[in-house]
One Martini backbone bead per residue (centre of mass of N, CA, C, O) as a GRO file, in nm:
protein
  271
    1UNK     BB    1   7.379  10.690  12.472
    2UNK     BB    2   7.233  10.508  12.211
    3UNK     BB    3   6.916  10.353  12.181
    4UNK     BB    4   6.809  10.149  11.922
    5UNK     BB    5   6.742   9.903  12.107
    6UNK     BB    6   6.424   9.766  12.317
    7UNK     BB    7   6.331   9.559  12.591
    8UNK     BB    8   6.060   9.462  12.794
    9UNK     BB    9   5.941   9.225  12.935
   10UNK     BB   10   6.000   8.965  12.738
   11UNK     BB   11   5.745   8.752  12.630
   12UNK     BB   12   5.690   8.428  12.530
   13UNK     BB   13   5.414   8.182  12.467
   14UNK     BB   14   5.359   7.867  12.387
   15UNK     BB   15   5.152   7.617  12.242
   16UNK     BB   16   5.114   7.267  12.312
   17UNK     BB   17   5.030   6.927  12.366
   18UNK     BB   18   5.184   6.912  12.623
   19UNK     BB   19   5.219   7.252  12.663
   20UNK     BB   20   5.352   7.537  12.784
   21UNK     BB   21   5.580   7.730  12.601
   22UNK     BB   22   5.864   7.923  12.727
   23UNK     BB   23   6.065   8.071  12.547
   24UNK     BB   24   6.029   8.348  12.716
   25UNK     BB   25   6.106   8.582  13.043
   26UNK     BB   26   6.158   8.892  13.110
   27UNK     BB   27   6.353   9.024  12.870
   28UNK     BB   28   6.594   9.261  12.909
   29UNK     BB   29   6.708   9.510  12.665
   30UNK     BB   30   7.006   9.658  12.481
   31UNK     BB   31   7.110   9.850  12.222
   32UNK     BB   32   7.333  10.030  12.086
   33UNK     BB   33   7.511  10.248  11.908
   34UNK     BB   34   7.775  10.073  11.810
   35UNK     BB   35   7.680   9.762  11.930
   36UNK     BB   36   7.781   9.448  11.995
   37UNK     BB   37   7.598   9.191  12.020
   38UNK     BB   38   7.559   8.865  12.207
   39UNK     BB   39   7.387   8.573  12.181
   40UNK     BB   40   7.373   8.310  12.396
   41UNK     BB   41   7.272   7.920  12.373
   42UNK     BB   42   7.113   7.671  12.371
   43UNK     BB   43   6.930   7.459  12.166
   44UNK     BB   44   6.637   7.642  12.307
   45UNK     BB   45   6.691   7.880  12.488
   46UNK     BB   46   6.562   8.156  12.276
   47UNK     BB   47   6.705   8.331  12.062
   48UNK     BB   48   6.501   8.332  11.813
   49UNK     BB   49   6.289   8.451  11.966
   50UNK     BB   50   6.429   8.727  12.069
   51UNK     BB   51   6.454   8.837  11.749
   52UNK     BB   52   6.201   8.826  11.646
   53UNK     BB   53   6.124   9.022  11.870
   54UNK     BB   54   6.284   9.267  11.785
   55UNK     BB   55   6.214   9.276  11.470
   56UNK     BB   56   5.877   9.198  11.432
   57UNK     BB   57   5.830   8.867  11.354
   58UNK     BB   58   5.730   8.870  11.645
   59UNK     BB   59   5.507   8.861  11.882
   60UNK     BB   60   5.449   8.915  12.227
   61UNK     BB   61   5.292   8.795  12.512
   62UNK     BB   62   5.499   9.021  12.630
   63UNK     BB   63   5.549   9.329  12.612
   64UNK     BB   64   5.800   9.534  12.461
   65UNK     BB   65   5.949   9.726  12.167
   66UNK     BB   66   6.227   9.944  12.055
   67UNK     BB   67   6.278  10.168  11.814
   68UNK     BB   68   6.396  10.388  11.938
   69UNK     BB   69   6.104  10.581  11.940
   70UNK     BB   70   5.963  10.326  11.873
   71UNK     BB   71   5.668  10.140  11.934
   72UNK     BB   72   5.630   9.821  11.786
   73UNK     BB   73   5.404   9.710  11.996
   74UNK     BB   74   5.172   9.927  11.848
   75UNK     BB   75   5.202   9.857  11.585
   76UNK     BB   76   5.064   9.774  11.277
   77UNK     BB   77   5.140   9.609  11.048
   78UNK     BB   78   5.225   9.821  10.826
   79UNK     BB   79   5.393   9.975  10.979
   80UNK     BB   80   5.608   9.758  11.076
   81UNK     BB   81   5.705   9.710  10.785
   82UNK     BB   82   5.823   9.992  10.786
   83UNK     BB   83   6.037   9.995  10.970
   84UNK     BB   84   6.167   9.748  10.878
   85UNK     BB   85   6.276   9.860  10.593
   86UNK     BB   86   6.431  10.145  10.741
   87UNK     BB   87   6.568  10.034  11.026
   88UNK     BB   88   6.629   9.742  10.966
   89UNK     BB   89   6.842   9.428  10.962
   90UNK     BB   90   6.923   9.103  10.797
   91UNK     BB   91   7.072   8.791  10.909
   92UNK     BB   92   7.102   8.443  10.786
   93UNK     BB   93   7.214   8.108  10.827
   94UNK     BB   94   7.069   8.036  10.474
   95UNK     BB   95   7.105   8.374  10.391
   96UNK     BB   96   6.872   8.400  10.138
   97UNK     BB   97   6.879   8.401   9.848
   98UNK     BB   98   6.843   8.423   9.528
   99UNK     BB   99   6.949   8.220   9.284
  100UNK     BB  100   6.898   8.384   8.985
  101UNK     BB  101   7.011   8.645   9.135
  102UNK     BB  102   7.273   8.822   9.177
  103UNK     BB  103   7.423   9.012   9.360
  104UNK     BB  104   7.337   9.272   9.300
  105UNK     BB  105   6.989   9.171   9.294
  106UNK     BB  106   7.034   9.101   9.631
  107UNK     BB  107   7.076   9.399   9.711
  108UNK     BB  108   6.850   9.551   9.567
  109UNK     BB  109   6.543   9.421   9.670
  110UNK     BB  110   6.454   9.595   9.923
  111UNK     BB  111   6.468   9.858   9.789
  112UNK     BB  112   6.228   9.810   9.575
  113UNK     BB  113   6.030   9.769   9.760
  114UNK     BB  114   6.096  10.083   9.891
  115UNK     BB  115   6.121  10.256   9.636
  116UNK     BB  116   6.426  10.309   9.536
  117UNK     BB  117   6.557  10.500   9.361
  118UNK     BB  118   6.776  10.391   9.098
  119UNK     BB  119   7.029  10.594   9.136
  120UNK     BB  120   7.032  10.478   9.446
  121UNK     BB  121   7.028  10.215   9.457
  122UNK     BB  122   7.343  10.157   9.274
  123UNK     BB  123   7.455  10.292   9.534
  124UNK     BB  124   7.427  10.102   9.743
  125UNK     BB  125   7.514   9.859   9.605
  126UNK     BB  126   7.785   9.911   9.560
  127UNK     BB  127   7.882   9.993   9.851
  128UNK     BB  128   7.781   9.729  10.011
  129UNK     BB  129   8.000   9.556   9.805
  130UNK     BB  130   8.250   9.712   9.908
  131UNK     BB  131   8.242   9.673  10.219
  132UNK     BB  132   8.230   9.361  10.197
  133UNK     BB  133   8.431   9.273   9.930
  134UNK     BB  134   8.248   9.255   9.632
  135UNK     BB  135   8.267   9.424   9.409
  136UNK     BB  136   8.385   9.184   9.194
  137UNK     BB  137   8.083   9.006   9.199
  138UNK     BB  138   7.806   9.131   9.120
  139UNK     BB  139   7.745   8.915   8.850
  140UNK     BB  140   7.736   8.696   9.057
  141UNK     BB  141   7.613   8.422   9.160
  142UNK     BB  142   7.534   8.203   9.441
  143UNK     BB  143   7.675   7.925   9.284
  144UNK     BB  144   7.930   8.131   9.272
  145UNK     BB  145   7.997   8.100   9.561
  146UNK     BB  146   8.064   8.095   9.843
  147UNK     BB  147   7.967   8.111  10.166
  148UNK     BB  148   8.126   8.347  10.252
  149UNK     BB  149   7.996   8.533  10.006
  150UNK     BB  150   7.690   8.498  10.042
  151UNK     BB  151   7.678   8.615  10.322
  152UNK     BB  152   7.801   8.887  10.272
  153UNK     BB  153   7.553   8.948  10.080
  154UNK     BB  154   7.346   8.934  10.307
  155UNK     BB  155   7.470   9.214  10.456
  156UNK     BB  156   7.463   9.383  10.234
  157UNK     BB  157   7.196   9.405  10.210
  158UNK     BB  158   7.091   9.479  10.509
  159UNK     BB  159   7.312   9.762  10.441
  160UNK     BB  160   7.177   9.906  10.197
  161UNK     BB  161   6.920  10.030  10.377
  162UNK     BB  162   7.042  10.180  10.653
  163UNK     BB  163   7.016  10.131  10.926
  164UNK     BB  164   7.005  10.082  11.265
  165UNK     BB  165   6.953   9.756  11.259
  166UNK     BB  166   7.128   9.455  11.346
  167UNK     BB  167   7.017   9.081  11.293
  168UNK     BB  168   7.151   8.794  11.355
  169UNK     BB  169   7.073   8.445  11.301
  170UNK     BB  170   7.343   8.253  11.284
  171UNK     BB  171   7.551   8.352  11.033
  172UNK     BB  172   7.787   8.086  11.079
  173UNK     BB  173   7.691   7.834  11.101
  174UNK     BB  174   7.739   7.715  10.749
  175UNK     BB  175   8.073   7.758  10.860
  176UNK     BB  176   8.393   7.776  10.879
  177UNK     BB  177   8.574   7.929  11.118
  178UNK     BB  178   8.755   8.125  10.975
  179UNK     BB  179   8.450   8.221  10.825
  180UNK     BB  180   8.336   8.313  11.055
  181UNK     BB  181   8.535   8.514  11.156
  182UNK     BB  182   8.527   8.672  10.938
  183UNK     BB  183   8.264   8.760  10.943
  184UNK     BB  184   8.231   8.891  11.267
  185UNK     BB  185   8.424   9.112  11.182
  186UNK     BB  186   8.268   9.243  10.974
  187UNK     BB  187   8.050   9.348  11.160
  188UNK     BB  188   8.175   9.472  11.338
  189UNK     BB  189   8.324   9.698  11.156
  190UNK     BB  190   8.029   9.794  11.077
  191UNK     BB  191   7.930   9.858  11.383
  192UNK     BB  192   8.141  10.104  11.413
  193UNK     BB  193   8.178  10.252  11.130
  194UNK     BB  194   7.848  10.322  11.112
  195UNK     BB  195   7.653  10.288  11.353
  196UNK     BB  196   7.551  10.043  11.472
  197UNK     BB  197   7.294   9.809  11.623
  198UNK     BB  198   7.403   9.499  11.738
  199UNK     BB  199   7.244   9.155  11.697
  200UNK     BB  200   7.362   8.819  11.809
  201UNK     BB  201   7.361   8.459  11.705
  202UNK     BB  202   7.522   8.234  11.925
  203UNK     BB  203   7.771   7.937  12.040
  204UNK     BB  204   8.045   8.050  11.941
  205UNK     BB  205   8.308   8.089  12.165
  206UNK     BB  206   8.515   8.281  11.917
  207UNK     BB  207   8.287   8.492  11.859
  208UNK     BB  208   8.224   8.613  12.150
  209UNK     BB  209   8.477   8.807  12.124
  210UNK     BB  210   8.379   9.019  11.910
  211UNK     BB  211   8.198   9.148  12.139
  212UNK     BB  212   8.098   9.362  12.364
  213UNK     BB  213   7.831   9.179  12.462
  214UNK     BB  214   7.702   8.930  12.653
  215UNK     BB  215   7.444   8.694  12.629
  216UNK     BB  216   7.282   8.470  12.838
  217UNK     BB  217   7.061   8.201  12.781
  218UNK     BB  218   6.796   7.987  12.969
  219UNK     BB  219   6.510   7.902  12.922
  220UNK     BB  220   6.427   8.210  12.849
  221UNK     BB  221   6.646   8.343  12.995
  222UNK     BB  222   6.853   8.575  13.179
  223UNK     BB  223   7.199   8.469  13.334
  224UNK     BB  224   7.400   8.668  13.156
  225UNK     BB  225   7.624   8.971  13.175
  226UNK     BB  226   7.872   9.080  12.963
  227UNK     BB  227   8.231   9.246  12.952
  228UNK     BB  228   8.438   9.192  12.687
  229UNK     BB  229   8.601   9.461  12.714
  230UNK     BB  230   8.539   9.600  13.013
  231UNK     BB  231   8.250   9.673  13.074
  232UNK     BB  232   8.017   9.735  13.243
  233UNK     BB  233   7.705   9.591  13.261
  234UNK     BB  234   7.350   9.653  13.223
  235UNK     BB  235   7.145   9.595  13.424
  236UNK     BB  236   6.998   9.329  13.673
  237UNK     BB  237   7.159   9.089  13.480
  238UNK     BB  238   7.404   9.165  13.549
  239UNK     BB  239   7.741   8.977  13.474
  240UNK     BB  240   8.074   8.981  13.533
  241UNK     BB  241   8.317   8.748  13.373
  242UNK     BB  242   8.602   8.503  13.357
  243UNK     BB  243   8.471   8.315  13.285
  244UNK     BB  244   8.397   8.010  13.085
  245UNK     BB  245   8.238   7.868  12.875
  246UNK     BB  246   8.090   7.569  12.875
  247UNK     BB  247   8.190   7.515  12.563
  248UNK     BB  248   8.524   7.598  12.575
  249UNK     BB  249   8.646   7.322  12.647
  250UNK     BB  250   8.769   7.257  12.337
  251UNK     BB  251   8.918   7.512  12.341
  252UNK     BB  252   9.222   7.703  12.294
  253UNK     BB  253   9.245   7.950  12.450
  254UNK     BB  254   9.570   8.081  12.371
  255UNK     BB  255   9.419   8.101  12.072
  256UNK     BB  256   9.243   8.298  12.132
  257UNK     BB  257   9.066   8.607  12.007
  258UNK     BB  258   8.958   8.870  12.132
  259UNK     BB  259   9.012   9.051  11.863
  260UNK     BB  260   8.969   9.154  11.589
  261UNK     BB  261   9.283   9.226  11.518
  262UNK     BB  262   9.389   8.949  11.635
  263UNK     BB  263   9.218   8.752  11.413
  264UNK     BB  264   9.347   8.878  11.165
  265UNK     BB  265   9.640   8.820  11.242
  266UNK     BB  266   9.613   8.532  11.287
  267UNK     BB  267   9.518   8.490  10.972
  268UNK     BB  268   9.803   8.576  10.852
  269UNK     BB  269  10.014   8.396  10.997
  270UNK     BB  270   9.867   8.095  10.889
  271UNK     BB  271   9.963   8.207  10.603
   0.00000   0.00000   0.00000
């Protein structure tokens, strides 16, 4: 097992006029290439600061952070940045588009960023919106898409800088269910495809079923690993179990799509 992200006894602690608040606390993590990571917990309880925290977006009070095998809490602004641009992938649950921008120009400002010679550029730009399914949508704009080609937009940017680690921040937020669902299938197939190592942001229990492992945050804290797989999770903070989780008890589990594959077809079906 490769690991391309790992966090060690990460902690933040803000200071507020109230007092001071631990965001997070002493939080043991690690992601695989190839393995798609679900973080929940409900909305307070440390989700966004915990990817920020492995991102390089937000420095920890405490603890480290690894990307492959460069240690990002020991680098300077400039080389962090240097990192982040070459290293992760981002995905905003608000998008994050420029308006005036096609679908392939927002597709492509990481790269030129990154100062990727051009006809790299037009060719991983071409990619990432083939892999996503939007080859035909290219020189339309964000207000020309719905909600979910926006998405998927977003996604294709995070990969076509060709990442180690892809990071969603509640990606399915503002979708909805179906289109949610569509959306973390494809998350899925290309943190498998691709040799991905995915951590994501979400509450939605119909979601945690596309991951390999949840983690469960409470209060800034790590209260459970699973393996919806049905692998054991690693850490000492590991617990496999058949319990739904406490939101779950409003949706039908027996028709819930436990895999990638159940999903499409469930999709498929009510077509």
């Amino acid at each position: 097992m490769t690991l391309a992200l790992r966090g060690e006894k990460l902690s933040r602690t803000f200071s507020s006029a109230a007092g001071d608040v631990h965001a997070c606390v002493d939080i043991d993590i690690e992601v695989a290439a190839g393995e798609l990571v679900v973080v929940r917990g409900a909305s307070g309880a440390g989700k966004t600061t915990l990817l920020n925290l492995l991102g390089g977006l937000d420095a920890p009070t405490s603890g480290t952070v690894w990307i492959g095998d460069v240690e990002a809490t020991a680098l300077d602004e400039d080389a962090l940045a240097a990192l982040r641009r070459e290293r992760l992938g981002f995905v905003f649950q608000s998008f994050g588009l420029i308006p005036i921008l096609s679908a392939a120009e927002n597709v492509e400002l990481p790269l030129r960023i990154a100062k990727t010679p051009p006809a790299e550029r037009d060719a991983r730009v071409a990619e990432a919106l083939k892999l996503v399914g939007l080859a035909d949508h290219a020189a339309q704009r964000p207000t020309e898409l719905s909600g979910g080609q926006q998405q998927r937009v977003g996604i294709a940017r995070a990969i076509a800088v060709r990442p180690h680690v892809l990071i969603a921040d509640e990606p399915t937020g503002q979708l909805d269910s179906r289109t949610a669902a569509t959306v973390m299938d494809l998350i899925g197939d290309l943190v498998h495809s691709q040799g991905l190592a995915a951590i994501v942001s979400t509450h939605d229990p119909l979601l945690v079923q596309r991951a390999d492992r949840v983690i469960e945050l409470h209060d800034g804290r790590v209260t459970s690993v699973t393996s919806v797989t049905g692998r054991d999770a690693a850490g000492p903070a590991a617990a496999t179990t058949d319990a739904p989780a406490p939101d779950a008890e409003e949706h039908d589990e027996s028709h819930t799509p436990r895999t990638r594959a159940e999903a499409r077809e469930q999709r498929r079906t009510d077509h």
